[in-house]
Short mmCIF file of C-alpha atoms and ligand atoms in Angstrom, two decimals:
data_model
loop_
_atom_site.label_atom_id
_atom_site.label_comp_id
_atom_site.label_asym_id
_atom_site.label_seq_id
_atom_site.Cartn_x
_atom_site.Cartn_y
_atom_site.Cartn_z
CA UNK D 1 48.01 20.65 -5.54
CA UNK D 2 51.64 20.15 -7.06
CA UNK D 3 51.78 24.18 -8.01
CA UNK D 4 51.18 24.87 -4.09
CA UNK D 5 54.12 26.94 -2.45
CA UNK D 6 52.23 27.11 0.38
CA UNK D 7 49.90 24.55 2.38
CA UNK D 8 48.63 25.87 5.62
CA UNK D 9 46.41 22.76 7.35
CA UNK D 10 43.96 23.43 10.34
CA UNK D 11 47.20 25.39 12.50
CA UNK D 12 46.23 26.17 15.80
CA UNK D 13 48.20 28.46 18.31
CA UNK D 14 47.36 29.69 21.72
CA UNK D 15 49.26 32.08 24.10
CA UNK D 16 48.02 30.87 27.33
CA UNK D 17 44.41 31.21 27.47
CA UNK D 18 44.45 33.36 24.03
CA UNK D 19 43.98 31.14 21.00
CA UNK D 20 45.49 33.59 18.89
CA UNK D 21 45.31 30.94 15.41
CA UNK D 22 42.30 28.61 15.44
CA UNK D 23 42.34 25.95 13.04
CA UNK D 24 43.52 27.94 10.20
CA UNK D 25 44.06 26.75 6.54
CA UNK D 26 45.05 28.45 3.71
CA UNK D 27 47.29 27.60 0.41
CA UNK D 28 49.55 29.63 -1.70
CA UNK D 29 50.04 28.72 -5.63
CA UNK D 30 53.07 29.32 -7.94
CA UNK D 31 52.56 32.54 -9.16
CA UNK D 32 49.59 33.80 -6.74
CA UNK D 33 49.34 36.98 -4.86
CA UNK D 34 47.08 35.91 -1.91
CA UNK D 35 45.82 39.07 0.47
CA UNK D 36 45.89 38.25 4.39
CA UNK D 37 43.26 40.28 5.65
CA UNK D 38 42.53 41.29 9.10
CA UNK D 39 42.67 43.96 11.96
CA UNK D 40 45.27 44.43 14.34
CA UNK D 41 44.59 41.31 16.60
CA UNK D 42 43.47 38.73 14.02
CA UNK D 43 46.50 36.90 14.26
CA UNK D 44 48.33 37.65 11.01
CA UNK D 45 52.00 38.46 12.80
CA UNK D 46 51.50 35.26 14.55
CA UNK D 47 50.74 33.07 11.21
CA UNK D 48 53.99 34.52 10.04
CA UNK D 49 55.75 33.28 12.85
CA UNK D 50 54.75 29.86 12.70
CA UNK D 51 55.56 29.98 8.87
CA UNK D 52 59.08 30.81 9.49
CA UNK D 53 59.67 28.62 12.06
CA UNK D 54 60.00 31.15 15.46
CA UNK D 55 57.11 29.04 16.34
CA UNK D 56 55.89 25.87 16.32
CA UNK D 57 52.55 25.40 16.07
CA UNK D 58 50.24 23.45 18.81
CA UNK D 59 48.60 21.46 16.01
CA UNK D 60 48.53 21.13 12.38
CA UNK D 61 50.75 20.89 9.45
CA UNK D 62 52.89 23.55 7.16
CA UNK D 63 54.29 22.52 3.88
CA UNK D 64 56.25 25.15 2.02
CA UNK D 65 57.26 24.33 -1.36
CA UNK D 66 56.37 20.91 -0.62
CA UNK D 67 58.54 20.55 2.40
CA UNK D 68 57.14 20.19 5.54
CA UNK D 69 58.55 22.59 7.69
CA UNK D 70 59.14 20.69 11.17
CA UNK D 71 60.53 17.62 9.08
CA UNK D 72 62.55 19.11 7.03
CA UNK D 73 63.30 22.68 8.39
CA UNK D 74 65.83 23.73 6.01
CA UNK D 75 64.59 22.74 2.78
CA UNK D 76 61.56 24.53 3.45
CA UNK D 77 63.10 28.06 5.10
CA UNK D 78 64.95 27.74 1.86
CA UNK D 79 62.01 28.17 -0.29
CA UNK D 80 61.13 31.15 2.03
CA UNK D 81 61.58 34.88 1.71
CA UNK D 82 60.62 36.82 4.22
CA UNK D 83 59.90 40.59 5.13
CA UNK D 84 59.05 40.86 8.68
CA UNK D 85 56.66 43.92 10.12
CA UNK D 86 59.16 45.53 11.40
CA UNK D 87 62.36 46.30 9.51
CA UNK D 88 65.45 44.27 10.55
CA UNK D 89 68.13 45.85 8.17
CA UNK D 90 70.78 47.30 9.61
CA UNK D 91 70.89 50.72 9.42
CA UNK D 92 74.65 51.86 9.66
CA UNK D 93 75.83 48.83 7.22
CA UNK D 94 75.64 49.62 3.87
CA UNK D 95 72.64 48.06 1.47
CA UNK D 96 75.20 46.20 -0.24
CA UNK D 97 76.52 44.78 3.09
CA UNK D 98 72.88 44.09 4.57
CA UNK D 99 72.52 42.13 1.28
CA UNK D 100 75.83 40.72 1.68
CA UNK D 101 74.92 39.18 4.66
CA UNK D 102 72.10 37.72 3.75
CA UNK D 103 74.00 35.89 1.06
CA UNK D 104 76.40 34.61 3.45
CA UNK D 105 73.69 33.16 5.83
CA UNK D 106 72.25 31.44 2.77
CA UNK D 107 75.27 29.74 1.78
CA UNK D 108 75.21 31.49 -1.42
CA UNK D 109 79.14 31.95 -2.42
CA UNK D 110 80.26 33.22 -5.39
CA UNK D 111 76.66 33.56 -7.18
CA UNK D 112 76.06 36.46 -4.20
CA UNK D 113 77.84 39.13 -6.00
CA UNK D 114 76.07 38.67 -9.22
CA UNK D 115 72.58 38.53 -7.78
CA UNK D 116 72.99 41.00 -5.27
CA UNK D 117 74.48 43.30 -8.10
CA UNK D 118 71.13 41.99 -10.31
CA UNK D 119 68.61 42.78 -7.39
CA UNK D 120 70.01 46.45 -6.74
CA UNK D 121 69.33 47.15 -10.43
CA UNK D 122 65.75 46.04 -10.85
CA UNK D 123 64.84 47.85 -7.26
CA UNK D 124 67.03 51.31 -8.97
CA UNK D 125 69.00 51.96 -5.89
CA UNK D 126 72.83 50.78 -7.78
CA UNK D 127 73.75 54.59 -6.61
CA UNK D 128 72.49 53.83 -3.12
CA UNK D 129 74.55 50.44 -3.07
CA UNK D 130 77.28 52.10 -0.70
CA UNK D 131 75.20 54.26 1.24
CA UNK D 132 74.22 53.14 4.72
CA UNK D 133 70.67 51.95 5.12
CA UNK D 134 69.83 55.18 7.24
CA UNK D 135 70.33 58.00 4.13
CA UNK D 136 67.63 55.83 2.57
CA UNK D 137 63.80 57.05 2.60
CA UNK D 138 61.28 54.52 4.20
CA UNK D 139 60.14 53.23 0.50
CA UNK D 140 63.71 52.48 -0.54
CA UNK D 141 64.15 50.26 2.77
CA UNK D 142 61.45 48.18 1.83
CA UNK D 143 62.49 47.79 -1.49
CA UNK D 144 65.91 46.52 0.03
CA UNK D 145 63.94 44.46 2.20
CA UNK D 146 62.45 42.86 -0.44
CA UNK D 147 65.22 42.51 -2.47
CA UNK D 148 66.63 40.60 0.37
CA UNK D 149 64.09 38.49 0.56
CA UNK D 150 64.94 37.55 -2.83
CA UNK D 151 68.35 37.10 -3.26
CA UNK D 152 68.43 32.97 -2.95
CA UNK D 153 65.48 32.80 -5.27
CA UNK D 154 62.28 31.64 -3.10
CA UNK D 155 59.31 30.12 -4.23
CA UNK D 156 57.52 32.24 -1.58
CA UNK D 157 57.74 35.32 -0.40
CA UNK D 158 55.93 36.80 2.90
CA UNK D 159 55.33 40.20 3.79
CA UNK D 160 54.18 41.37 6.84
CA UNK D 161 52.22 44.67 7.09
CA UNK D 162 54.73 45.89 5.05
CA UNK D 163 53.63 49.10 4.16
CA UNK D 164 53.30 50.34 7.45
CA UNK D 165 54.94 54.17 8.05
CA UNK D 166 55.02 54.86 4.45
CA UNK D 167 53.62 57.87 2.27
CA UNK D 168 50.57 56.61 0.00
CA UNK D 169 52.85 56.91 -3.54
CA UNK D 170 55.33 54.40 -1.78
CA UNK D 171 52.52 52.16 -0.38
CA UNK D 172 51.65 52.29 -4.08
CA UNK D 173 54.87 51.74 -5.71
CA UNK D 174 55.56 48.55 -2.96
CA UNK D 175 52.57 47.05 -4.09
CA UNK D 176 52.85 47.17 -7.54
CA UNK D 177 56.54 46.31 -7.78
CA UNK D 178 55.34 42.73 -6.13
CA UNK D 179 52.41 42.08 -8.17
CA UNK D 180 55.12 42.60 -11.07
CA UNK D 181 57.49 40.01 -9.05
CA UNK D 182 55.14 37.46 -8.80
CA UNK D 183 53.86 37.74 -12.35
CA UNK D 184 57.52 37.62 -13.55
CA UNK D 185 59.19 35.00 -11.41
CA UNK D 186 55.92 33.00 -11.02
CA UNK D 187 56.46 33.73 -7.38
CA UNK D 188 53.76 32.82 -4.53
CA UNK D 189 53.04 35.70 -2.34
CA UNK D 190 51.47 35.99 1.05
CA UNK D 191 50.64 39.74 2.06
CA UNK D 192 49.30 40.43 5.52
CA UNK D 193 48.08 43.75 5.53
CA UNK D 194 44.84 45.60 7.70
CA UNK D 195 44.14 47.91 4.80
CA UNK D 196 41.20 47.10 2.17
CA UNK D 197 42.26 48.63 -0.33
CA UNK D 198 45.71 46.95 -0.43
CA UNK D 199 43.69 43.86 -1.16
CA UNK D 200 41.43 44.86 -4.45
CA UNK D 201 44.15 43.46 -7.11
CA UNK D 202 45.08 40.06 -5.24
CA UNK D 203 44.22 36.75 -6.62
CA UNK D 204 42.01 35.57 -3.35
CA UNK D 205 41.91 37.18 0.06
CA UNK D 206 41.81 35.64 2.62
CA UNK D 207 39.84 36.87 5.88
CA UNK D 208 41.17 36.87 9.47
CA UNK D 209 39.72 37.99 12.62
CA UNK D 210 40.44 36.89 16.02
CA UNK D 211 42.63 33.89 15.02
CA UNK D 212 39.52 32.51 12.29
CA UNK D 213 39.84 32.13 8.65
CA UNK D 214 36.42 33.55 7.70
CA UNK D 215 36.61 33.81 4.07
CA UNK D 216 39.11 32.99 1.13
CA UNK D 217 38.09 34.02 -2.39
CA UNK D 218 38.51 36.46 -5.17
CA UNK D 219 38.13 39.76 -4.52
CA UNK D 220 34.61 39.72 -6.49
CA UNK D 221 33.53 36.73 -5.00
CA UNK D 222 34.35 38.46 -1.65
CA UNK D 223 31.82 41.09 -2.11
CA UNK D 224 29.64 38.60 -3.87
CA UNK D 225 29.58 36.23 -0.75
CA UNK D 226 29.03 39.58 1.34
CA UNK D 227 26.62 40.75 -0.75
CA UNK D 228 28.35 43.93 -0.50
CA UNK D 229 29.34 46.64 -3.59
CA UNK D 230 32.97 46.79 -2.19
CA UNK D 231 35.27 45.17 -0.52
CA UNK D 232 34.87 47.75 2.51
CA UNK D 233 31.70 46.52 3.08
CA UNK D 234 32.80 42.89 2.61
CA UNK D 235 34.91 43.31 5.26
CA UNK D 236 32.38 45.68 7.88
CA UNK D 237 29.84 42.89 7.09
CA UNK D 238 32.02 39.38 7.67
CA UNK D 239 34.23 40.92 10.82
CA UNK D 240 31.89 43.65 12.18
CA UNK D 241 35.19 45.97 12.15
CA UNK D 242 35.35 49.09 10.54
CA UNK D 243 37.45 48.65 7.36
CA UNK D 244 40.49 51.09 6.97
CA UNK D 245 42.43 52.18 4.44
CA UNK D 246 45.65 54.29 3.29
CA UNK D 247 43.33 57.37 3.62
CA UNK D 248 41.97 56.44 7.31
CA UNK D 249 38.57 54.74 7.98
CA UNK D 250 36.36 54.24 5.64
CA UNK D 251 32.86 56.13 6.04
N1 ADP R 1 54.06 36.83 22.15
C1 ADP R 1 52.77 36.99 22.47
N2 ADP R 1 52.33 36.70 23.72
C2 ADP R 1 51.03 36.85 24.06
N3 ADP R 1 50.07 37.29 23.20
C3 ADP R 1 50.45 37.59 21.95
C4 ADP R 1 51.81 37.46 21.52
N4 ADP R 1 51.88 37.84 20.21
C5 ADP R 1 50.62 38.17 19.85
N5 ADP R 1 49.77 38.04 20.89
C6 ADP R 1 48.30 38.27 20.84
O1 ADP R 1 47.79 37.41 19.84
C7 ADP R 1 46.78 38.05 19.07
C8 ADP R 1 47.20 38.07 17.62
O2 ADP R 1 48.30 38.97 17.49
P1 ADP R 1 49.09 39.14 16.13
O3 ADP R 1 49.41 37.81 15.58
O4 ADP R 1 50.22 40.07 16.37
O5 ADP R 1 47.97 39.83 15.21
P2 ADP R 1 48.11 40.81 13.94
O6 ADP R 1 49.48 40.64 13.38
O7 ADP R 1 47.02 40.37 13.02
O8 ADP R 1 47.87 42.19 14.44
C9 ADP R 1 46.61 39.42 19.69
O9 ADP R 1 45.53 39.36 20.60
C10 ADP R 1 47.92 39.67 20.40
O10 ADP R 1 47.75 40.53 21.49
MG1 MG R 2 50.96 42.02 12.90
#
C-alpha cells in the first residue's frame, strides 16, 4: 500500500447519541479519483472533518501520505488540500491576496509568487488576479478554491460537495478540470458529492449512508454488485434513497 495518499481504518464518530461515522474505512491511491457517495446525512462533511483534523476521531486510525495524522499533525495537513462545502475565500480580498495568504500560512516564501502566478494561469483567471473574489461568478470561485488547495503541492486533495450552487456547464467544467489534475500531477482525490452522476468517471466509489461504508468499487462493478443497469439504480437499490442528480431526482 506504499502508493496510498490516503488510509482511512475502521473511524468511528458519534455526536452524542448519533453515530454519525461507524467504523468506516476507505483508501486513496496516488493518482486516484475516488467518489464519496451519499445523501445529505450519510456523514460525508463529518469524514472531512476528521481528515483535516477539526476532529478527532473516537476510534480508529488516519494516515495521509503516510503520516498519521494525530502523531504527526503537520506532516500530514501538509500533504492535504482541502476545499471545504462551503466557500471560505474572502470575498473583498483580491484572488491574488486569498492565494497570498494561503502561501503565507504554509510557510511557502519566496516560491509563493511563482506558483501562485503558475496556478492563476492553468485555472485562466490571470485577468481576474486583482479583482476581488466577489466580481467573480460561482465557477471561477471554485476554481480559486481549488487552486488554493494546490498551491503547496499536496498529495491529496479533498473536496467537499463542491459543486453545490453552480449552473450544470460549471458543475461540468469543475469536474473535469480535476480528473485532468489528478491524471497530471498523479494527485489522490477524495470527492464527496450526493449526485450520481458526478460519480460515473471516478476510479471506485465509495457508498455512504447513515455513517456506513456500504460499497467501494468501480463504477461497473457498482452496478454489477447491484445488479442494476446504472449507477442510479445502484444507488436506489444499496441505500433505499432516491438517487439525484444535476437535473433533480432521478425517475
Ligand atoms: N456538529 C454536529 N453536531 C451534531 N450533529 C451533527 C453535527 N454535524 C453533523 N451532524 C449530524 O451528523 C450526521 C452526518 O452529517 P454530515 O457529516 O454533515 O453529513 P453529509 O455531509 O453527508 O450531509 C447528520 O445526521 C447530521 O445532522
Ligand atoms: Mg456535507
Amino acid at each position: 500500500m506504499s502508493q496510498a495518499v490516503l488510509h482511512v481504518d475502521s473511524v468511528s464518530k458519534s455526536y452524542g447519541a448519533l453515530k454519525a461515522l461507524n467504523e468506516v474505512s476507505l483508501s486513496v491511491a496516488r493518482g486516484e479519483f475516488v467518489a464519496l457517495l451519499g445523501p445529505n446525512g450519510a456523514g460525508k462533511s463529518t469524514l472531512f472533518q476528521l481528515l483535516t483534523g477539526l476532529f478527532v476521531p473516537d476510534t480508529g486510525r488516519i494516515e495521509i501520505d503516510t503520516h498519521d495524522l494525530r502523531r504527526q499533525g503537520s506532516q500530514a495537513l501538509a500533504a492535504l488540500g482541502v476545499v471545504f462545502q462551503q466557500s471560505t475565500l474572502d470575498l473583498d480580498l483580491t484572488v491574488r491576496a486569498n492565494l497570498r495568504f494561503h502561501a503565507r500560512l504554509h510557510g511557502m516564501g519566496r516560491a509563493a509568487r511563482e506558483r501562485i502566478d503558475a496556478e492563476l494561469e492553468r485555472i485562466g483567471l490571470v485577468e481576474q488576479a486583482n479583482s476581488p473574489v466577489r466580481a467573480l461568478s460561482g465557477g471561477n470561485r471554485r476554481k480559486v478554491e481549488v487552486a488554493r488547495a494546490l498551491l503547496h503541492q499536496p498529495a491529496l486533495l479533498l473536496m467537499d460537495e463542491p459543486t453545490v450552487g453552480l449552473d450544470p456547464a460549471s458543475r461540468r467544467a469543475l469536474l473535469e478540470y480535476v480528473h485532468e489534475l489528478r491524471a497530471g500531477r498523479g494527485l489522490g482525490v477524495l470527492w464527496a458529492t450526493h449526485l450520481v452522476d458526478e460519480v460515473e468517471d471516478a476510479d471506485r466509489v465509495i457508498v455512504l449512508h447513515k455513517g456506513r461504508r456500504l460499497a467501494a468499487a468501480t463504477p461497473d462493478a457498482l452496478c454489477g454488485q447491484a445488479g442494476t443497469a446504472n449507477l442510479a439504480g445502484a444507488f436506489l437499490t444499496l441505500t433505499g434513497e432516491t438517487p439525484r442528480t444535476q437535473e433533480g431526482v432521478v425517475s
